[in-house]
GROMACS .gro file of C-alpha atoms in nm:
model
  283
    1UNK     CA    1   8.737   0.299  -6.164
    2UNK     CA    2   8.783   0.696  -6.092
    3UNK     CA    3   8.802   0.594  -5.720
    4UNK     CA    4   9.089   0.285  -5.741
    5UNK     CA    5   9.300   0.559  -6.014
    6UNK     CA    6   9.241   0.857  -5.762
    7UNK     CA    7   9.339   0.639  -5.465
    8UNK     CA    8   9.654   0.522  -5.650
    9UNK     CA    9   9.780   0.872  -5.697
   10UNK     CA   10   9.732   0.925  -5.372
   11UNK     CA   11   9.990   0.636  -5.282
   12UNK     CA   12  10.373   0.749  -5.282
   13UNK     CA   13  10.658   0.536  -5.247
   14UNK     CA   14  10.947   0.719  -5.045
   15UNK     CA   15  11.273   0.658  -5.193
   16UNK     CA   16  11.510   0.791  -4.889
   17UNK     CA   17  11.657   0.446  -4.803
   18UNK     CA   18  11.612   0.063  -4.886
   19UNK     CA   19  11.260   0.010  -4.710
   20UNK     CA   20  11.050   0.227  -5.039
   21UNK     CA   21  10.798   0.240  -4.759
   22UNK     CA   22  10.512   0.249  -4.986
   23UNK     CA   23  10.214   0.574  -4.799
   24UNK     CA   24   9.913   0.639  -4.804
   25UNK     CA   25   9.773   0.999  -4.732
   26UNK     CA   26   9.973   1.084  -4.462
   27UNK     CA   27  10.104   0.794  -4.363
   28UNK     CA   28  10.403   0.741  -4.172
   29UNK     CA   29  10.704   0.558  -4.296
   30UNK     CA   30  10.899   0.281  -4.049
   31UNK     CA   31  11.158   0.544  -3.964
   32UNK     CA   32  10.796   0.761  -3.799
   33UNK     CA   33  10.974   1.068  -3.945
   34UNK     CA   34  10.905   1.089  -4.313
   35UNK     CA   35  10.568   1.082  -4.437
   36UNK     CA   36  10.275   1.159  -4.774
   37UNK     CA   37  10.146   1.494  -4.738
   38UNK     CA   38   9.929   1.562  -5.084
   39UNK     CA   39  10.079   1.333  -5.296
   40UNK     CA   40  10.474   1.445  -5.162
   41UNK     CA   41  10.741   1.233  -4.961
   42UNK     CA   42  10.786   1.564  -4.638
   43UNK     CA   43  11.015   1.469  -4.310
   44UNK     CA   44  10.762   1.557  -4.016
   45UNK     CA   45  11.088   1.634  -3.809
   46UNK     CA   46  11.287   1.912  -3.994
   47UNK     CA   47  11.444   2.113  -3.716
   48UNK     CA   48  11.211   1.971  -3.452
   49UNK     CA   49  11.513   1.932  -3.207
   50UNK     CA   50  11.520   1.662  -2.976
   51UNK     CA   51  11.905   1.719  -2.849
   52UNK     CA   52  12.152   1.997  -2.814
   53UNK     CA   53  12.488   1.946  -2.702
   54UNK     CA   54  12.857   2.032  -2.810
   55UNK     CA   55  13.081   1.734  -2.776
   56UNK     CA   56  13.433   1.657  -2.844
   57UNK     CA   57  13.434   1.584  -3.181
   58UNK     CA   58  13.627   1.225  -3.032
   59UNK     CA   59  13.273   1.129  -2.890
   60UNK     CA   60  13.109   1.069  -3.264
   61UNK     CA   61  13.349   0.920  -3.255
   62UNK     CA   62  13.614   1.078  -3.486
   63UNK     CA   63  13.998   1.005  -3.404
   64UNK     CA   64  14.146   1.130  -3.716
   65UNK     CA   65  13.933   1.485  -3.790
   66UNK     CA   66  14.037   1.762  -3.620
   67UNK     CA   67  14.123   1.589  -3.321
   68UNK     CA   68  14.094   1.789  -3.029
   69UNK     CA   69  13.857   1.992  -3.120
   70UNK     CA   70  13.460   2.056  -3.021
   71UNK     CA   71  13.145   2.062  -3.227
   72UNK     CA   72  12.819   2.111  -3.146
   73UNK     CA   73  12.549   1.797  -3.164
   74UNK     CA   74  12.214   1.845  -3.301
   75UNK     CA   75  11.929   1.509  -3.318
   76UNK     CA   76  11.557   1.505  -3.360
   77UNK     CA   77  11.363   1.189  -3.370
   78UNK     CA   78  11.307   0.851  -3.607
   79UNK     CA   79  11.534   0.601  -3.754
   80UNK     CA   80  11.465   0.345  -3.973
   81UNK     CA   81  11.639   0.059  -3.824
   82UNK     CA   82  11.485  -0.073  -3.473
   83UNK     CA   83  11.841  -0.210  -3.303
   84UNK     CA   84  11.764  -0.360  -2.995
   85UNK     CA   85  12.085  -0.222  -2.803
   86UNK     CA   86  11.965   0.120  -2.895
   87UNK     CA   87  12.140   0.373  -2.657
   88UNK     CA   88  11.949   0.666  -2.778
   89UNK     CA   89  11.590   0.465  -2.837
   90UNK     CA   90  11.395   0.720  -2.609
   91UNK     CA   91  11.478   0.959  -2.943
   92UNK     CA   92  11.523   0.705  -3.233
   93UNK     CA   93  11.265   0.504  -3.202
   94UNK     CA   94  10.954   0.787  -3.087
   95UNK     CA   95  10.774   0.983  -3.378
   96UNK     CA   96  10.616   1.304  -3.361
   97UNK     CA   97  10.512   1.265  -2.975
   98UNK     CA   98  10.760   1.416  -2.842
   99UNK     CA   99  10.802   1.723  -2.710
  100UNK     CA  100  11.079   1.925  -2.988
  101UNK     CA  101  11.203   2.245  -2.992
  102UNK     CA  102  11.240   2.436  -3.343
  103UNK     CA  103  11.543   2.557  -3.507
  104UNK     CA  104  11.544   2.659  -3.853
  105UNK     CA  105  11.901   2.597  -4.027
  106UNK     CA  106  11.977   2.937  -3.973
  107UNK     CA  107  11.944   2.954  -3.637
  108UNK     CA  108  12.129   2.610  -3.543
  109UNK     CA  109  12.410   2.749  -3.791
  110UNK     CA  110  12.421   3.090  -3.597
  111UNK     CA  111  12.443   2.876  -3.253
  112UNK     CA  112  12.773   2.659  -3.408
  113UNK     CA  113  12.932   3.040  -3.492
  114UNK     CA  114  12.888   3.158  -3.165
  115UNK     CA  115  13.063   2.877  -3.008
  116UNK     CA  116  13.358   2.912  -3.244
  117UNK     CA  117  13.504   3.085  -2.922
  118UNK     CA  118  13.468   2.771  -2.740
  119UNK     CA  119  13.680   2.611  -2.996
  120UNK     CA  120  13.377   2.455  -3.182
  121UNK     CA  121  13.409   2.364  -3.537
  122UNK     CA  122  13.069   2.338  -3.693
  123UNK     CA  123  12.764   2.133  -3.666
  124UNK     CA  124  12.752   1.700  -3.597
  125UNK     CA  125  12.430   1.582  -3.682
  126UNK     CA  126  12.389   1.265  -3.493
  127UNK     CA  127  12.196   1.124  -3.211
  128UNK     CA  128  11.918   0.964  -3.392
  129UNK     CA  129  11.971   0.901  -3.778
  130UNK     CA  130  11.973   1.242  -3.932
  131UNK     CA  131  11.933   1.144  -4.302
  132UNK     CA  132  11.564   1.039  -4.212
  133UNK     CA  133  11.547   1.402  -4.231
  134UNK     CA  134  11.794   1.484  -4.525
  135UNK     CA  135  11.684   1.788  -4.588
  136UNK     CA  136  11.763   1.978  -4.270
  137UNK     CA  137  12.118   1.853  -4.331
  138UNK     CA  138  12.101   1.963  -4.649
  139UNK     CA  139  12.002   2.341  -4.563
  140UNK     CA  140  12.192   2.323  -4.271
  141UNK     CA  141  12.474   2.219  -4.407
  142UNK     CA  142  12.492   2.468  -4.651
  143UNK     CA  143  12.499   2.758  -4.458
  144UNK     CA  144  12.728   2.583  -4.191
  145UNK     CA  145  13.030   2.588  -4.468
  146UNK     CA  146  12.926   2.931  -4.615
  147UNK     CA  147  13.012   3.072  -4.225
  148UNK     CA  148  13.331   2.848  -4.278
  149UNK     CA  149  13.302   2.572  -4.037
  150UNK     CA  150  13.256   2.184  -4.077
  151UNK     CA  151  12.985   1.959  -4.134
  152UNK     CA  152  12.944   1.587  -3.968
  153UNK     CA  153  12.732   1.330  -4.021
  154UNK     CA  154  12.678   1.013  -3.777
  155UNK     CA  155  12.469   0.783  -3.974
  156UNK     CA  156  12.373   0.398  -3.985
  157UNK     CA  157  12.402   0.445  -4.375
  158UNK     CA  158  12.110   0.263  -4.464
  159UNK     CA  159  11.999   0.568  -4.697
  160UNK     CA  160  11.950   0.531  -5.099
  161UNK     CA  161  12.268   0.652  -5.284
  162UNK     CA  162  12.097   0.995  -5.422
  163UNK     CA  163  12.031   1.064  -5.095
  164UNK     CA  164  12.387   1.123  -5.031
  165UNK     CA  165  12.473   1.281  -5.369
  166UNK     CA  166  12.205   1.538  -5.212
  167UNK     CA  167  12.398   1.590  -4.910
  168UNK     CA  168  12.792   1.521  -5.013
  169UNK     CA  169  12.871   1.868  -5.150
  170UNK     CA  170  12.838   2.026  -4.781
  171UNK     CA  171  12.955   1.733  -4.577
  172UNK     CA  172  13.346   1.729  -4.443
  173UNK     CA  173  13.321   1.369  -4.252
  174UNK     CA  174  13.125   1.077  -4.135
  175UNK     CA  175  13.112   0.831  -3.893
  176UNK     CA  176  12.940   0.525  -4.067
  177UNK     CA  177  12.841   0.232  -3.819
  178UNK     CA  178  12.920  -0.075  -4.019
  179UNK     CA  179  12.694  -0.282  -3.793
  180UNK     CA  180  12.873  -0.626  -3.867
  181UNK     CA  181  12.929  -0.827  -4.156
  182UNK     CA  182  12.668  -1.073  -4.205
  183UNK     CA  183  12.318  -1.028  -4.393
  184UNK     CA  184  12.138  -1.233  -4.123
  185UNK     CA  185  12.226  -0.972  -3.832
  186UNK     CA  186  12.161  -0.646  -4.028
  187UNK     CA  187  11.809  -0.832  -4.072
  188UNK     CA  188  11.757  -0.856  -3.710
  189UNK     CA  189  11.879  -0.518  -3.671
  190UNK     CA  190  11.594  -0.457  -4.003
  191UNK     CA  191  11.848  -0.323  -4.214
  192UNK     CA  192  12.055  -0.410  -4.546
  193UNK     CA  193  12.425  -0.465  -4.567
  194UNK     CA  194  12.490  -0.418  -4.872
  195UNK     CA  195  12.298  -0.078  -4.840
  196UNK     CA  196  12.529   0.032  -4.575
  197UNK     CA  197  12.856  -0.135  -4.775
  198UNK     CA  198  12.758   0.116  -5.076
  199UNK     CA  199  12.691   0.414  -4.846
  200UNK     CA  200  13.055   0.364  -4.696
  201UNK     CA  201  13.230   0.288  -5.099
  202UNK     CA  202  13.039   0.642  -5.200
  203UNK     CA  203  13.131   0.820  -4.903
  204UNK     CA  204  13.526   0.731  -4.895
  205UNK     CA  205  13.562   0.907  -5.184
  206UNK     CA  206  13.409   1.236  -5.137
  207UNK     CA  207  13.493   1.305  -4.762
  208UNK     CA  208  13.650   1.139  -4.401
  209UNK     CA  209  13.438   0.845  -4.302
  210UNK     CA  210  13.534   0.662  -4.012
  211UNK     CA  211  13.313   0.321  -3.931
  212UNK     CA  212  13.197   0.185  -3.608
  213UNK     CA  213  13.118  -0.171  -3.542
  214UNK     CA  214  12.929  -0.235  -3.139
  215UNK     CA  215  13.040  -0.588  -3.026
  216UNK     CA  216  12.749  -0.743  -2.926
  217UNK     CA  217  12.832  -1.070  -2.725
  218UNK     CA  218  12.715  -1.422  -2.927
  219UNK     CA  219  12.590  -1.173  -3.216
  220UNK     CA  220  12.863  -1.023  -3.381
  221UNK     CA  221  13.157  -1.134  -3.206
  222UNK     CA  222  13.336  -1.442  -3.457
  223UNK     CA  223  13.669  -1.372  -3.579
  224UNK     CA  224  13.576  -1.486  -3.905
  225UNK     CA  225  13.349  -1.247  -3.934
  226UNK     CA  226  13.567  -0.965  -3.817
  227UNK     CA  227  13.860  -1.040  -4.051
  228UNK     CA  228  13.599  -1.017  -4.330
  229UNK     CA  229  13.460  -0.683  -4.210
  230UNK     CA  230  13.816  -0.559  -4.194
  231UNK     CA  231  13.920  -0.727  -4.523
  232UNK     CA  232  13.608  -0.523  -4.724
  233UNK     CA  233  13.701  -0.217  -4.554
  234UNK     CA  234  14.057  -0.281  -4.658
  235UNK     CA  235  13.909  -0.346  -5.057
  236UNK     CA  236  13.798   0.021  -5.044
  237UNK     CA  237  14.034   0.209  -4.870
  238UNK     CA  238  14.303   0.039  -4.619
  239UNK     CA  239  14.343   0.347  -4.397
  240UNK     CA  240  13.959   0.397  -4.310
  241UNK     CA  241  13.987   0.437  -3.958
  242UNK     CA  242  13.753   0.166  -3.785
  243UNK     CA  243  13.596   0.211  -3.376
  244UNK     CA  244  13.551  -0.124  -3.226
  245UNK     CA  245  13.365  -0.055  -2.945
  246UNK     CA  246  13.231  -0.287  -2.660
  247UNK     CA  247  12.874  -0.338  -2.578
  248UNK     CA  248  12.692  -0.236  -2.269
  249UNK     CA  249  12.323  -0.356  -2.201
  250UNK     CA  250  12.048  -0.131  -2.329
  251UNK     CA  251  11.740  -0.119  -2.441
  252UNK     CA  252  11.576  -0.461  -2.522
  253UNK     CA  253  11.956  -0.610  -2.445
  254UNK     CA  254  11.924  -0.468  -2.088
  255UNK     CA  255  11.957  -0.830  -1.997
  256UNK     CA  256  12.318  -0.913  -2.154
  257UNK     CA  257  12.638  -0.887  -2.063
  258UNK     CA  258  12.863  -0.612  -2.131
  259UNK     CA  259  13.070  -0.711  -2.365
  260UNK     CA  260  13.411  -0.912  -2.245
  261UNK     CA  261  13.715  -0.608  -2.267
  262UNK     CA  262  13.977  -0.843  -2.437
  263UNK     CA  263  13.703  -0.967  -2.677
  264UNK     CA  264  13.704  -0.620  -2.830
  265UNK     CA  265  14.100  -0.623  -2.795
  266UNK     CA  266  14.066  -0.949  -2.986
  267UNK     CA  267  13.889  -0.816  -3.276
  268UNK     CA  268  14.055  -0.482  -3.275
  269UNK     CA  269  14.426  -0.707  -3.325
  270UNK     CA  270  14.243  -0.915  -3.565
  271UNK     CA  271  14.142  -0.606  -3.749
  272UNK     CA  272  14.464  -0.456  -3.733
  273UNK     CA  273  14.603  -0.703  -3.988
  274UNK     CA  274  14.384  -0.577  -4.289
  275UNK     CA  275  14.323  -0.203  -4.175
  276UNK     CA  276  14.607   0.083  -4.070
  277UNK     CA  277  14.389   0.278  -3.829
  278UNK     CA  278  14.167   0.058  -3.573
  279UNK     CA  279  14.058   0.209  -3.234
  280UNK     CA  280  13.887   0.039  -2.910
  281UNK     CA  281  13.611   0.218  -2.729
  282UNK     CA  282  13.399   0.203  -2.407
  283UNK     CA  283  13.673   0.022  -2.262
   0.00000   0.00000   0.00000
């Protein structure tokens, strides 16, 4: 009996998104960046860098947020969806195998300063989802708008809602990817819709969100199911600025298609009836 109560304290459920992956001493969680150290829910990748770039801020994308302007890109490792187009999956979908380097917040908030000169604005954290590591945003973040610059956030907003009450304070904008619009796909994709749908209503309303929605050919591309994506956008806030953007083959979709241009002009006119801002990409 000591041994089944002892072993039971030992178990932790995580509570950073929808999965509650449920770990053992340390265990890994399905995003292979959070796991149970002693009892405690730690993210094995704070500041373990992966990537290290300053982009356009149009690239996150972001059309409507100081447009013009540069930021500098920082990603580590994990996710906790498993999307078989993955562009970045060489970072998303690795654990702790790979080779990092370390950058306290600090530091990574020191580099964003020095490039002010280069007309960067502040720190994107994006290539593989960064709020499987929260708390480097977090402490990042904050230091990022004490030095007076902006904070980004490219997410697949599958995260728990106090996750982002955590984070909202030092955020300025996000781009949300609002996958598609049926429960079925964001299960192949092993996430939750109506996670993501939340993340985007709670967002809106505390800083810029833009969404993103990857046209995957015979997966995502229906006009019904467009018009409803852009209608439930439309619910929560009509001039959310939304990126349809055209599929190329990656990852376990090397074998598709890219996806046909005027399909994505298609949707995008489709969209366009519901929602004042909608943009085309990768075409």
């Amino acid at each position: 009996m000591t041994q089944t109560v002892q072993s039971s304290l030992q178990t932790v459920t995580c509570s950073t998104c929808f999965y509650h992956c449920i770990l053992g001493p340390e265990q890994t969680g399905q995003c292979r960046a959070r796991y149970n150290h002693g009892g405690e829910i730690l993210p094995l990748n704070y500041g373990q860098l992966t990537a290290l770039a300053l982009d356009p801020v149009e690239k996150k994308p972001l059309k409507m947020f100081y447009p013009g302007s540069m930021i500098l890109s920082a990603g580590s490792y994990g996710c906790n969806l498993h999307c078989p187009f993955c562009q970045n999956a060489e970072i998303s979908q690795a654990g702790r195998e790979l080779q990092t380097e370390y950058m306290s917040p600090r530091e990574l908030a020191g580099r964003a300063q020095s490039l002010s000169i280069k007309g960067n604005i502040g720190v994107a954290y994006t290539y593989n989802e960064p709020l499987v590591c929260w708390e480097y945003v977090r402490d990042t973040a904050k230091i990022v708008h004490d030095l007076g610059m902006k904070n980004v956030v490219v997410t697949n907003g599958s995260v728990c809602e106090p996750v982002l009450e955590k984070i909202l304070p030092y955020i300025d904008a996000m781009n949300i990817d609002l996958k598609g619009f049926t429960p079925e796909w964001y299960r192949y994709l092993g996430g939750d819709l109506e996670t993501v749908k939340k993340a985007v209503t709670v967002c809106a309303v505390r800083c810029h969100v833009e969404l993103t929605t990857l046209i995957v050919p015979g997966w995502n591309d229906g006009d019904d199911e467009m018009k409803l994506l852009a209608q439930w956008v439309a619910s929560v806030d009509a001039g959310i600025p939304l990126h349809i953007t055209r599929f190329f083959p990656r990852y376990h979709m090397s074998g598709l298609e890219p996806t046909p241009v005027e399909s994505v002009y298609r949707l995008a006119s489709a969209a366009r009836r519901y929602l004042a801002n909608v943009f085309t990409g990768n075409c």
